[in-house]
Short mmCIF file of N, CA and C in Angstrom, two decimals:
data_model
loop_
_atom_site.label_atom_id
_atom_site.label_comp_id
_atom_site.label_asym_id
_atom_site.label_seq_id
_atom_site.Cartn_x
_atom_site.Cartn_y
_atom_site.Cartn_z
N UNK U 44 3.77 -2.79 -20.40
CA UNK U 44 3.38 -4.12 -19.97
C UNK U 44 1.85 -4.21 -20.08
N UNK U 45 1.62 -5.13 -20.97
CA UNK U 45 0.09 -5.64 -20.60
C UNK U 45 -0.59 -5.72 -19.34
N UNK U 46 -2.04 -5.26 -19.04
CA UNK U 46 -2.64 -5.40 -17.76
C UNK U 46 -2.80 -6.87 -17.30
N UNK U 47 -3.20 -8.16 -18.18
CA UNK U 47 -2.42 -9.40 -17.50
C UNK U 47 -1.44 -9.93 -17.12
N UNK U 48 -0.59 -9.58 -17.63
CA UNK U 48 0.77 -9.52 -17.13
C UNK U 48 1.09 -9.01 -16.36
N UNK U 49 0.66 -7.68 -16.30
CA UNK U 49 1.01 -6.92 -14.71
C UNK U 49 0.60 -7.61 -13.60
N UNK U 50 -0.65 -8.21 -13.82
CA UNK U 50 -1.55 -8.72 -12.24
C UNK U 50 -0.67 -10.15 -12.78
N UNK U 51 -0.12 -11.05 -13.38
CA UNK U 51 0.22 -12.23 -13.33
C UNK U 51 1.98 -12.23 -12.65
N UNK U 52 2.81 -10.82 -12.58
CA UNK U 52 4.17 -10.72 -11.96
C UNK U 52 3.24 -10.37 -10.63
N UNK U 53 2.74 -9.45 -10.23
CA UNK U 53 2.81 -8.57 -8.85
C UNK U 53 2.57 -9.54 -7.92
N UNK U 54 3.12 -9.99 -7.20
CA UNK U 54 2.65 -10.55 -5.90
C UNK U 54 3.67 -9.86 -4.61
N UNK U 55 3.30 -10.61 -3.42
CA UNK U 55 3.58 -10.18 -2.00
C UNK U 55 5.18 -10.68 -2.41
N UNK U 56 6.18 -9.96 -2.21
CA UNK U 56 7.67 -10.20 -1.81
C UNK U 56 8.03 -10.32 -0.86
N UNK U 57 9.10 -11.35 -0.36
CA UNK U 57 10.26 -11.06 1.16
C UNK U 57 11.00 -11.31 0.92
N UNK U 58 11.92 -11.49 -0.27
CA UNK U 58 13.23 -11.27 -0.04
C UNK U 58 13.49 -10.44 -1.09
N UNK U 59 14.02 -9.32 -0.77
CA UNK U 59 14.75 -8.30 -1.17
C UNK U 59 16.01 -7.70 -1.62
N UNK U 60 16.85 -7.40 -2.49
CA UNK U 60 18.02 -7.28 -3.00
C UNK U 60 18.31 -6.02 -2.32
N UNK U 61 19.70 -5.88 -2.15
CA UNK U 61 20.27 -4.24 -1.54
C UNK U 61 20.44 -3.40 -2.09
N UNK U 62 19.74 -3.36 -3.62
CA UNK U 62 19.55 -2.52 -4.15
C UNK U 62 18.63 -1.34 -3.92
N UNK U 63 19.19 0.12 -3.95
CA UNK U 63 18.80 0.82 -3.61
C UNK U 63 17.10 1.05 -4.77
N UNK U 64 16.27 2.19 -3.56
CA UNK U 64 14.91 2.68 -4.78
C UNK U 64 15.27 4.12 -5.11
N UNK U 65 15.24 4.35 -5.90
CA UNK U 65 15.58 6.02 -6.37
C UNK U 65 13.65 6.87 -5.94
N UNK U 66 14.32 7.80 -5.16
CA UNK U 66 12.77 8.83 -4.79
C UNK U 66 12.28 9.13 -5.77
N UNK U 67 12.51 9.60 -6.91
CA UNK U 67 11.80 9.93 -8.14
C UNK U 67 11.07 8.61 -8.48
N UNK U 68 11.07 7.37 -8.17
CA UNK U 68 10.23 6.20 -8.74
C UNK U 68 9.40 5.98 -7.38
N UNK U 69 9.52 6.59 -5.98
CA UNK U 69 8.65 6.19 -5.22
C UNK U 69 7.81 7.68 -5.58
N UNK U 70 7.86 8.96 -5.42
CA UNK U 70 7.01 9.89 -6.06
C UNK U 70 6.16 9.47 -7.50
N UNK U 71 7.03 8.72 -8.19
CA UNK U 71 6.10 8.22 -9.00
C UNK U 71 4.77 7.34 -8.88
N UNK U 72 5.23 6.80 -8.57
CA UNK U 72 4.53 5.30 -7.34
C UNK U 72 3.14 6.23 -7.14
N UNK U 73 3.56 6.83 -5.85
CA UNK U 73 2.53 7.68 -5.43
C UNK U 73 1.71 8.96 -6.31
N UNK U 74 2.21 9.42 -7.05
CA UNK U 74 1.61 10.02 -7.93
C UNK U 74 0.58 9.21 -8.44
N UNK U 75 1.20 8.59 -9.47
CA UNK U 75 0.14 7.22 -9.73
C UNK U 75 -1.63 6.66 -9.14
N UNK U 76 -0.57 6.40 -8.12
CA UNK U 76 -1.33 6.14 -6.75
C UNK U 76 -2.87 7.03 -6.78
N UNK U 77 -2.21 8.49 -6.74
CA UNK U 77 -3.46 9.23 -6.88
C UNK U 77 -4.48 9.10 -7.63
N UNK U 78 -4.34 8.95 -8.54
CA UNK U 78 -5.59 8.14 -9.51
C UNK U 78 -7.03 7.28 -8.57
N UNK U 79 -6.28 6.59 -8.13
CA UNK U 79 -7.11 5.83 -7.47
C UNK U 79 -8.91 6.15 -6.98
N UNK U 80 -9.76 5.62 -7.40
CA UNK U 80 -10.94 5.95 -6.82
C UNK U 80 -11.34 6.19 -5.13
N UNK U 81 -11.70 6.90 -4.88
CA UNK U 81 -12.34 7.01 -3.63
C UNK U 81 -13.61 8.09 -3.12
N UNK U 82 -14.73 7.61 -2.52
CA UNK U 82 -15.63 7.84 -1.84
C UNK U 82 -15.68 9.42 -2.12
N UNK U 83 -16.79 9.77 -2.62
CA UNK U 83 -17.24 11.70 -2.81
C UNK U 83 -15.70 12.36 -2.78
N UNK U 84 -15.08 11.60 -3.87
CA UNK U 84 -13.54 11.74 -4.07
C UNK U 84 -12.89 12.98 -2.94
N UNK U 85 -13.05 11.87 -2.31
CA UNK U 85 -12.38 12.68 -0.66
C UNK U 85 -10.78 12.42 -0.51
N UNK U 86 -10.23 11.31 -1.09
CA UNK U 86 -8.50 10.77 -1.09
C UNK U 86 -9.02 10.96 0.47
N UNK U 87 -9.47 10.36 1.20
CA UNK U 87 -8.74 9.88 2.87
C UNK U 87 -7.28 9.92 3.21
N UNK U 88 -6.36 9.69 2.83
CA UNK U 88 -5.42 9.25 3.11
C UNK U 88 -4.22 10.47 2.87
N UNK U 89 -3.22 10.10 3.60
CA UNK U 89 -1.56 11.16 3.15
C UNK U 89 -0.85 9.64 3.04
N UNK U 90 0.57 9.99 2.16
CA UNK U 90 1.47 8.76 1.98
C UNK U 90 2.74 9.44 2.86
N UNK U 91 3.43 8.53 2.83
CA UNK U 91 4.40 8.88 3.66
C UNK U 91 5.52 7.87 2.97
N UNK U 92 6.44 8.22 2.04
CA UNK U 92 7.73 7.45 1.87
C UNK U 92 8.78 7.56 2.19
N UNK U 93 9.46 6.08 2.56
CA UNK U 93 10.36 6.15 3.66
C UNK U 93 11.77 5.32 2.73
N UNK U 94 12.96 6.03 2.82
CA UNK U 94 13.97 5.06 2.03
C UNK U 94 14.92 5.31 2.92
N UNK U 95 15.74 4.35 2.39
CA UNK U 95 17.08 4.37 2.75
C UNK U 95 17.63 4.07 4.11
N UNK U 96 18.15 4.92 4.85
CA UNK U 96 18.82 4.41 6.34
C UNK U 96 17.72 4.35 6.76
N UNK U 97 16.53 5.72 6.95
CA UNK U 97 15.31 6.02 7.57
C UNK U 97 14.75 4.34 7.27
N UNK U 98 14.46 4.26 6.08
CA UNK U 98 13.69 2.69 5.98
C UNK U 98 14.42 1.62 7.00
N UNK U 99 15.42 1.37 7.34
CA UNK U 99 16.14 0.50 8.10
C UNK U 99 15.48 0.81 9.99
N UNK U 100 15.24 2.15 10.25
CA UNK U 100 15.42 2.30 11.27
C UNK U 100 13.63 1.92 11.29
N UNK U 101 12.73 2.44 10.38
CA UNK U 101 11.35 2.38 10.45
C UNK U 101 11.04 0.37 10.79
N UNK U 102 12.04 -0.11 10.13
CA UNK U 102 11.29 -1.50 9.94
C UNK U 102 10.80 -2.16 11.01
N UNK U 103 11.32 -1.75 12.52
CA UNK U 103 11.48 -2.01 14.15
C UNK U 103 8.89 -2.30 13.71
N UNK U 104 9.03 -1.31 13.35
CA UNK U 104 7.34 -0.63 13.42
C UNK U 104 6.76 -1.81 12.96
N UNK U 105 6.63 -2.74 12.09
CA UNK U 105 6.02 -3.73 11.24
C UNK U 105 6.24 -5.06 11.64
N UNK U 106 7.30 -5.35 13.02
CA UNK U 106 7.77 -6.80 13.30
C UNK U 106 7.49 -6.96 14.87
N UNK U 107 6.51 -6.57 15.17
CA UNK U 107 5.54 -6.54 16.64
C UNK U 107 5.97 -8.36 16.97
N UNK U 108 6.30 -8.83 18.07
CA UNK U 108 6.17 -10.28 18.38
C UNK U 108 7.01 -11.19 17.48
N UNK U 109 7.88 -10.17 17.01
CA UNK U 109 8.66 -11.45 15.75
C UNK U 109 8.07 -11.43 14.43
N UNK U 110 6.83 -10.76 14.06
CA UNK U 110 6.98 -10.87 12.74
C UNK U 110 7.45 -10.53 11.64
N UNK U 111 7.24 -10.42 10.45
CA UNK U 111 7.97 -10.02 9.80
C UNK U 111 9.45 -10.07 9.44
N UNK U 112 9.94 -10.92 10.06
CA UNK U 112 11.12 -10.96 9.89
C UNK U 112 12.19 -10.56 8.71
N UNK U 113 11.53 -11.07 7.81
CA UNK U 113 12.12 -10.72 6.05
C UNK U 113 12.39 -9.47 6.06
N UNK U 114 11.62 -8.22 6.71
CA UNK U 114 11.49 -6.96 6.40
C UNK U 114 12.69 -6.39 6.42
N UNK U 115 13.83 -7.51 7.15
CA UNK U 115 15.20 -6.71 7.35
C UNK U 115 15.43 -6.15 6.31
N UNK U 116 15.59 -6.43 5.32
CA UNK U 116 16.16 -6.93 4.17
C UNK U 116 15.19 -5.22 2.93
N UNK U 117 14.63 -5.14 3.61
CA UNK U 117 13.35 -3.71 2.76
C UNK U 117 13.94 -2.36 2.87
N UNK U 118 13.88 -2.29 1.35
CA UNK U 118 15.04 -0.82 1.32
C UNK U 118 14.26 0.33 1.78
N UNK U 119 12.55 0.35 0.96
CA UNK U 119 11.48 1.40 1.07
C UNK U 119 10.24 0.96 1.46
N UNK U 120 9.57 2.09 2.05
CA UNK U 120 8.25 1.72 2.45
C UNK U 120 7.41 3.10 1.90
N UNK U 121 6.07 2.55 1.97
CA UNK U 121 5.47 3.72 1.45
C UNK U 121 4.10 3.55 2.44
N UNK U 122 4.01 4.57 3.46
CA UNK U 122 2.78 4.67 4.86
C UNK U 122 1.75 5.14 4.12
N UNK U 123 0.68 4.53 4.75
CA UNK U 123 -0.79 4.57 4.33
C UNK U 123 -1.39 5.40 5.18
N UNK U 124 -1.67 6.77 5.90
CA UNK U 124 -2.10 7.15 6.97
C UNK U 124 -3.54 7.33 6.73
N UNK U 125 -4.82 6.91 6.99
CA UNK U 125 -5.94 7.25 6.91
C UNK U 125 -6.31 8.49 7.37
N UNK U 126 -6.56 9.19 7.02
CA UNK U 126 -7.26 11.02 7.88
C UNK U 126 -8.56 10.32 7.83
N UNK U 127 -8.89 11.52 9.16
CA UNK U 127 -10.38 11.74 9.89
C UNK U 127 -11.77 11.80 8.64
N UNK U 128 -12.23 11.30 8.57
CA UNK U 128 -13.18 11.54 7.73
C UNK U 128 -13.99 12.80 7.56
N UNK U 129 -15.00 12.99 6.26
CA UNK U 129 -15.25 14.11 6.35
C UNK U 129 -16.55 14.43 6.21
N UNK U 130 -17.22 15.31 6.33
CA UNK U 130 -18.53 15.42 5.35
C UNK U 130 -19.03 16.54 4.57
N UNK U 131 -19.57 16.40 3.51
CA UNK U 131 -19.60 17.20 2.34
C UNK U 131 -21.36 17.29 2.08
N UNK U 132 -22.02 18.81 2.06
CA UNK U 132 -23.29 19.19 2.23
C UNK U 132 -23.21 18.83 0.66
N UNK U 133 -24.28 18.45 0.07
CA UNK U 133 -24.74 18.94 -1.51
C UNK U 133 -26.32 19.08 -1.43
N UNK U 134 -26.49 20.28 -1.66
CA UNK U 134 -27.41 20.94 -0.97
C UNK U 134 -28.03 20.34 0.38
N UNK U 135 -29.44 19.36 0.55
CA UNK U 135 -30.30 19.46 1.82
C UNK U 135 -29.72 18.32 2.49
N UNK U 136 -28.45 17.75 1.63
CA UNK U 136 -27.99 16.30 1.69
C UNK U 136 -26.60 16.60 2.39
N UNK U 137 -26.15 15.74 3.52
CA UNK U 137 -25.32 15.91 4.21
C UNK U 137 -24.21 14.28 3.52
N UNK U 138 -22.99 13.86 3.19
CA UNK U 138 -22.35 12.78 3.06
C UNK U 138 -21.61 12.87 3.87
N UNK U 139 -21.02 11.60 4.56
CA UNK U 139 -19.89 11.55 5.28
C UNK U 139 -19.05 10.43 4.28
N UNK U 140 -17.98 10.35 4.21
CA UNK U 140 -17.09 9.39 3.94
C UNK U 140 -16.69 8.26 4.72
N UNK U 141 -17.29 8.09 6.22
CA UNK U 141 -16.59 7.57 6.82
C UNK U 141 -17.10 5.99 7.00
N UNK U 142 -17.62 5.33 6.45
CA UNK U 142 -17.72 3.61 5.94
C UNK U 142 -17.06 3.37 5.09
N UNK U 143 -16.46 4.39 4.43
CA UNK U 143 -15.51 3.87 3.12
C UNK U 143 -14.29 4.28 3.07
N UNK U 144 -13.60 5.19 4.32
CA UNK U 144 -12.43 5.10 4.16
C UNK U 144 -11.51 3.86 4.28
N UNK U 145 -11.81 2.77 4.84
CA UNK U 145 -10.77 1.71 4.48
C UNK U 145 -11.23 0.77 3.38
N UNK U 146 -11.87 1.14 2.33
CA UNK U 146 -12.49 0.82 0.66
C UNK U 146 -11.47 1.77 0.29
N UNK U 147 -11.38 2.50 0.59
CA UNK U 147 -10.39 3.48 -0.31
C UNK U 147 -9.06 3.28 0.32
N UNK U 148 -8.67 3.19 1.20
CA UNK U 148 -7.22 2.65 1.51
C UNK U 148 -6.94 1.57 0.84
N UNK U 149 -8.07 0.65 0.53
CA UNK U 149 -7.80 -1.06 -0.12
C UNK U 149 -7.26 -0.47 -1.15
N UNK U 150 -8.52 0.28 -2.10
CA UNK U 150 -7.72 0.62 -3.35
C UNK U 150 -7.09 1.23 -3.72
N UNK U 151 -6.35 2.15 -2.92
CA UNK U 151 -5.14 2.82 -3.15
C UNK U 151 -3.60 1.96 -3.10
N UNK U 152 -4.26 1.15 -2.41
CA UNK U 152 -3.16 -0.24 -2.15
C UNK U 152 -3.01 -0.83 -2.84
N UNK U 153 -3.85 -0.62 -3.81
CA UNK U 153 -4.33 -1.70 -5.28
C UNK U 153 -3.22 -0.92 -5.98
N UNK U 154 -3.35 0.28 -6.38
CA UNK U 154 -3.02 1.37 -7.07
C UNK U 154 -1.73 1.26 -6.71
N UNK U 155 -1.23 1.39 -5.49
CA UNK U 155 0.16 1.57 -5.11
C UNK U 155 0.72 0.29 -5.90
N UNK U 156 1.01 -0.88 -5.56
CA UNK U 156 1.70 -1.77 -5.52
C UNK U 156 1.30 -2.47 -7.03
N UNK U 157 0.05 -2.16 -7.99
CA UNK U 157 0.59 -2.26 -9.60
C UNK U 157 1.42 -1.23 -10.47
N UNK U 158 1.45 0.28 -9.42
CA UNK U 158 2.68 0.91 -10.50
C UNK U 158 3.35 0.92 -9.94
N UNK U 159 3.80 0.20 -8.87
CA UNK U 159 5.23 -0.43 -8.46
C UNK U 159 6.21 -0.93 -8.76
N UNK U 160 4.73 -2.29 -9.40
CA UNK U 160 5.41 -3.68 -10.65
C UNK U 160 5.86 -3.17 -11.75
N UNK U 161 4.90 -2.23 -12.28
CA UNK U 161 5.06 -1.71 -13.59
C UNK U 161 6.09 -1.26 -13.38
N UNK U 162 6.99 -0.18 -12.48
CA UNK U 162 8.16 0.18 -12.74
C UNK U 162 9.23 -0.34 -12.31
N UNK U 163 8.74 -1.94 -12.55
CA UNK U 163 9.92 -2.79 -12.05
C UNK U 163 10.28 -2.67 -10.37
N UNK U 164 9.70 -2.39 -9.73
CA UNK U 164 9.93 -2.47 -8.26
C UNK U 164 9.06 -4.00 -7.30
N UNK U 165 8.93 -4.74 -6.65
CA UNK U 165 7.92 -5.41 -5.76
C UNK U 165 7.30 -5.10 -4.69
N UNK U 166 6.23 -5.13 -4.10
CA UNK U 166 6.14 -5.07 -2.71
C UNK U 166 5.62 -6.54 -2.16
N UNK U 167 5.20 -5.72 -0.65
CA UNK U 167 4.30 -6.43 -0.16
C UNK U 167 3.79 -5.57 1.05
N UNK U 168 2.59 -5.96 0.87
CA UNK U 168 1.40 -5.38 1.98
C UNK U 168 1.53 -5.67 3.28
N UNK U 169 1.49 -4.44 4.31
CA UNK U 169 1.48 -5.28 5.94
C UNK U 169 0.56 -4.53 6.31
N UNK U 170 -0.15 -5.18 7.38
CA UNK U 170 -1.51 -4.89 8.18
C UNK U 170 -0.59 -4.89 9.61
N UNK U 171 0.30 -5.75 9.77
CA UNK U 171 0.46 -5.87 11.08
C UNK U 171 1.68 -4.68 11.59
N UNK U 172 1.31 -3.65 12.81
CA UNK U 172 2.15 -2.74 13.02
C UNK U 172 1.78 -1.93 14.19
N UNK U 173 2.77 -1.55 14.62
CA UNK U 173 3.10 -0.45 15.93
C UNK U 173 2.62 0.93 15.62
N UNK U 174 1.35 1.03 15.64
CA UNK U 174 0.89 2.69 15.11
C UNK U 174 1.33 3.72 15.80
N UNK U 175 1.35 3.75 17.35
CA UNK U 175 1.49 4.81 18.15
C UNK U 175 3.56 4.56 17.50
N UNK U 176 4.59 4.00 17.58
CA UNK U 176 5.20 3.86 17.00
C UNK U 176 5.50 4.40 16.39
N UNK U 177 4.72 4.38 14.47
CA UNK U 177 4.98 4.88 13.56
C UNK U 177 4.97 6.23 14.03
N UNK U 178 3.33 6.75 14.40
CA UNK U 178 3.10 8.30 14.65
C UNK U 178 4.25 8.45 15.36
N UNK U 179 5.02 8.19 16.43
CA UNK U 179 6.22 8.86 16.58
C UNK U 179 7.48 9.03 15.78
N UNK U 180 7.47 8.05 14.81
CA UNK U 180 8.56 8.03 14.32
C UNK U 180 8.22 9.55 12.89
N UNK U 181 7.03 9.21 12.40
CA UNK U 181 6.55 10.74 11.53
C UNK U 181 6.13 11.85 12.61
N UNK U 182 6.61 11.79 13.88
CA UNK U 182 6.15 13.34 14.55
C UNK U 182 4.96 13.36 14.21
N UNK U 183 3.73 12.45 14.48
CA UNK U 183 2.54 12.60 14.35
C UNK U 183 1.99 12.27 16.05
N UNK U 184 0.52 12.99 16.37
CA UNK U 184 -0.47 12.46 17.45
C UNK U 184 -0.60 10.80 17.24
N UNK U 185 -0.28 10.24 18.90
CA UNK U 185 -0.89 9.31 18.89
C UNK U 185 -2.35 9.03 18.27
N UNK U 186 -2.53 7.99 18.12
CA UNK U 186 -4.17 8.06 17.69
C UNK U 186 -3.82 8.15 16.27
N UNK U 187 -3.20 8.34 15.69
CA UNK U 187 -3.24 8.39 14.00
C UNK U 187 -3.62 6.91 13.75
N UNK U 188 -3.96 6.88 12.51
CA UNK U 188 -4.39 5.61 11.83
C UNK U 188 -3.52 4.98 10.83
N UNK U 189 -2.58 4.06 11.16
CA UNK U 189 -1.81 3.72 9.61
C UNK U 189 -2.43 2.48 9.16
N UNK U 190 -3.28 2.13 8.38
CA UNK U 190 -4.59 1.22 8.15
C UNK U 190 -2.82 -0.11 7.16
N UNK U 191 -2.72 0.46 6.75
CA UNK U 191 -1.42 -0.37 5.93
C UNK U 191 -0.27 0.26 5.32
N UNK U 192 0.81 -0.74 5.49
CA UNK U 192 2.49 0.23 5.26
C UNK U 192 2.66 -0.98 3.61
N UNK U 193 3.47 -0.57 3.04
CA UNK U 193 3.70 -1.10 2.06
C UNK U 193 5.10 -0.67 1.57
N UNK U 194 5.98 -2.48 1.75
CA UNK U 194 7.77 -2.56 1.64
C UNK U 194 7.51 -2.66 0.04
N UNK U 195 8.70 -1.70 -0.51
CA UNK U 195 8.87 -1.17 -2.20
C UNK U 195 10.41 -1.91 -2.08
N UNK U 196 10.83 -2.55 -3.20
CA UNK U 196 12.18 -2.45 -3.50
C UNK U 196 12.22 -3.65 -4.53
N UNK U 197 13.42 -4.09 -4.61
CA UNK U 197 13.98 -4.91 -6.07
C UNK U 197 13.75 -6.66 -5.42
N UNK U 198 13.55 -7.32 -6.02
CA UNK U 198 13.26 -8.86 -5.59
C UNK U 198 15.21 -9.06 -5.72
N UNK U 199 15.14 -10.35 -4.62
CA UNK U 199 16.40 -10.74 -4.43
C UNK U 199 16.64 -11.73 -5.75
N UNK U 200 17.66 -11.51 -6.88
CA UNK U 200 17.78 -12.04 -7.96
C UNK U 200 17.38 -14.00 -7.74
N UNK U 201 16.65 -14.31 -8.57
CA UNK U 201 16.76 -16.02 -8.18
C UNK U 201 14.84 -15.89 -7.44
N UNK U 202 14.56 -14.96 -6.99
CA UNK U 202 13.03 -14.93 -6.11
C UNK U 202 12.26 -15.17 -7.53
N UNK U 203 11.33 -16.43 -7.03
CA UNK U 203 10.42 -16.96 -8.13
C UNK U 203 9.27 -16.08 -8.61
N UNK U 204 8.62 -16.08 -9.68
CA UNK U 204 7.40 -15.47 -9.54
C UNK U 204 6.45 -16.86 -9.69
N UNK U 205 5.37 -16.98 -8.48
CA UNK U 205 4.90 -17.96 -8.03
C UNK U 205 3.47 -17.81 -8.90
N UNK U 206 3.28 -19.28 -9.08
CA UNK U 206 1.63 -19.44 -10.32
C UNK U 206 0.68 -18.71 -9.21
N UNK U 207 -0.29 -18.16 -9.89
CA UNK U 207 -1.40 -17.85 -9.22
C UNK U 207 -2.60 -18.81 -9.08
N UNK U 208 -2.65 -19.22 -8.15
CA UNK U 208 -3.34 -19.93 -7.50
C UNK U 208 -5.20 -19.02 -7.20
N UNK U 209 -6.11 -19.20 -8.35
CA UNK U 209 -7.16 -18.38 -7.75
C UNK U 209 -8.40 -19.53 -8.54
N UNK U 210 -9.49 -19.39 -7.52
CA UNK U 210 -10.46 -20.03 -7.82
C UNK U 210 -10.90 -19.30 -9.24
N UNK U 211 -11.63 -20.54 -10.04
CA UNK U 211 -11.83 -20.54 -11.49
C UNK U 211 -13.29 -19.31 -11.70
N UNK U 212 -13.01 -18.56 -12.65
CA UNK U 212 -14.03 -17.22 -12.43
C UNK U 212 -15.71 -18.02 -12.21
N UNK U 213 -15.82 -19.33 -12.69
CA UNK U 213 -17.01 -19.63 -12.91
C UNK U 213 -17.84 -20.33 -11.61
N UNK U 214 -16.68 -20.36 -10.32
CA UNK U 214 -16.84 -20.20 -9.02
C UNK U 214 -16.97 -18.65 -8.22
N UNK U 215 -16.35 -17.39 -8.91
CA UNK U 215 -16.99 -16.41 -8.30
C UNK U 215 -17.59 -15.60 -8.91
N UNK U 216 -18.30 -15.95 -9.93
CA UNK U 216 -18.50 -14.85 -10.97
C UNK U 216 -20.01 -15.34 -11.12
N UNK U 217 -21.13 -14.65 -11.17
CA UNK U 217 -22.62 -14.98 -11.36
C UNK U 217 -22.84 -13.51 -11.95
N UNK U 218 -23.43 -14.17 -13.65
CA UNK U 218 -23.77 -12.70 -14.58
C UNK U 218 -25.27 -12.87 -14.15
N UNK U 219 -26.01 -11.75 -13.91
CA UNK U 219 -27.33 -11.68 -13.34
C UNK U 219 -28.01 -10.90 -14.72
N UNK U 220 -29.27 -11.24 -15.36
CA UNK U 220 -30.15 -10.54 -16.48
C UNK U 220 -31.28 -10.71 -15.91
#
């Protein structure tokens, strides 16, 4: 698939077919994924993919107050956990990573959810969620960070792919010489 085409299918999904995701295409996913740029290439982050019954029981985590509702319907998810930041001497120079670990969660999110499309799967991105929650549900310390979860699976046959609606480049774009 062409790279316009890829960014002109991918958008946010909620309705979902009961079609199952095979683990070898969410390992893929995330493999992929790895690519992704990040900060004194530190990868911040662990993934965490979730299918099948487990995905059914996880979805409780993402619908705080009623939202989310659609999520019933989400076969897979794939957890974003941010780790502790770090810092790295190069020689008299000390770096920390830690202003840019959620720059690098963005774009791993980027990363996740175009070789998603590409392998024929949809998502959609959630911010909103039960962290202490999740960490229990992965046997993790409270206090973990899940910065964003991301629902993987097949669009419900008949789900549109909607025009993209984006301001014209010559509203955000200023070439500077």
């Amino acid at each position: 698939m062409d790279l316009e085409n890829l960014f002109l299918l991918r958008q946010s999904t909620r309705d979902y077919s009961e079609k199952k995701v095979n683990d070898e295409d969410l390992k893929e996913i995330c493999r992929l994924a790895a690519f992704a740029p990040s900060a004194i290439n530190q990868q911040p982050y662990n993934l965490y993919a979730i299918n099948g019954e487990k995905a059914k029981s996880f979805t409780k985590y993402i619908q705080k107050d009623g939202a989310n509702s659609w999520a019933d319907s989400v076969p897979a998810y794939i957890i974003i956990e941010a780790r502790k930041p770090t810092v790295i001497e190069r020689g008299e120079r000390r770096i920390s990573n830690e202003e840019f670990i959620q720059n690098d969660v963005g774009i791993l999110s980027a990363y996740i959810v175009l070789a998603a499309e590409n392998a024929g799967l949809q998502t959609c991105i959630i911010g909103l969620r039960d962290e202490d929650g999740i960490a229990d549900f992965l046997d993790l310390p409270h206090g973990t960070n899940f910065p964003l979860i991301i629902a993987v699976g097949y669009k419900k046959d008949g789900y549109p792919v909607r025009e993209k609606k984006r301001r014209p480049a010559a509203e955000t774009l200023k070439i500077i010489k």
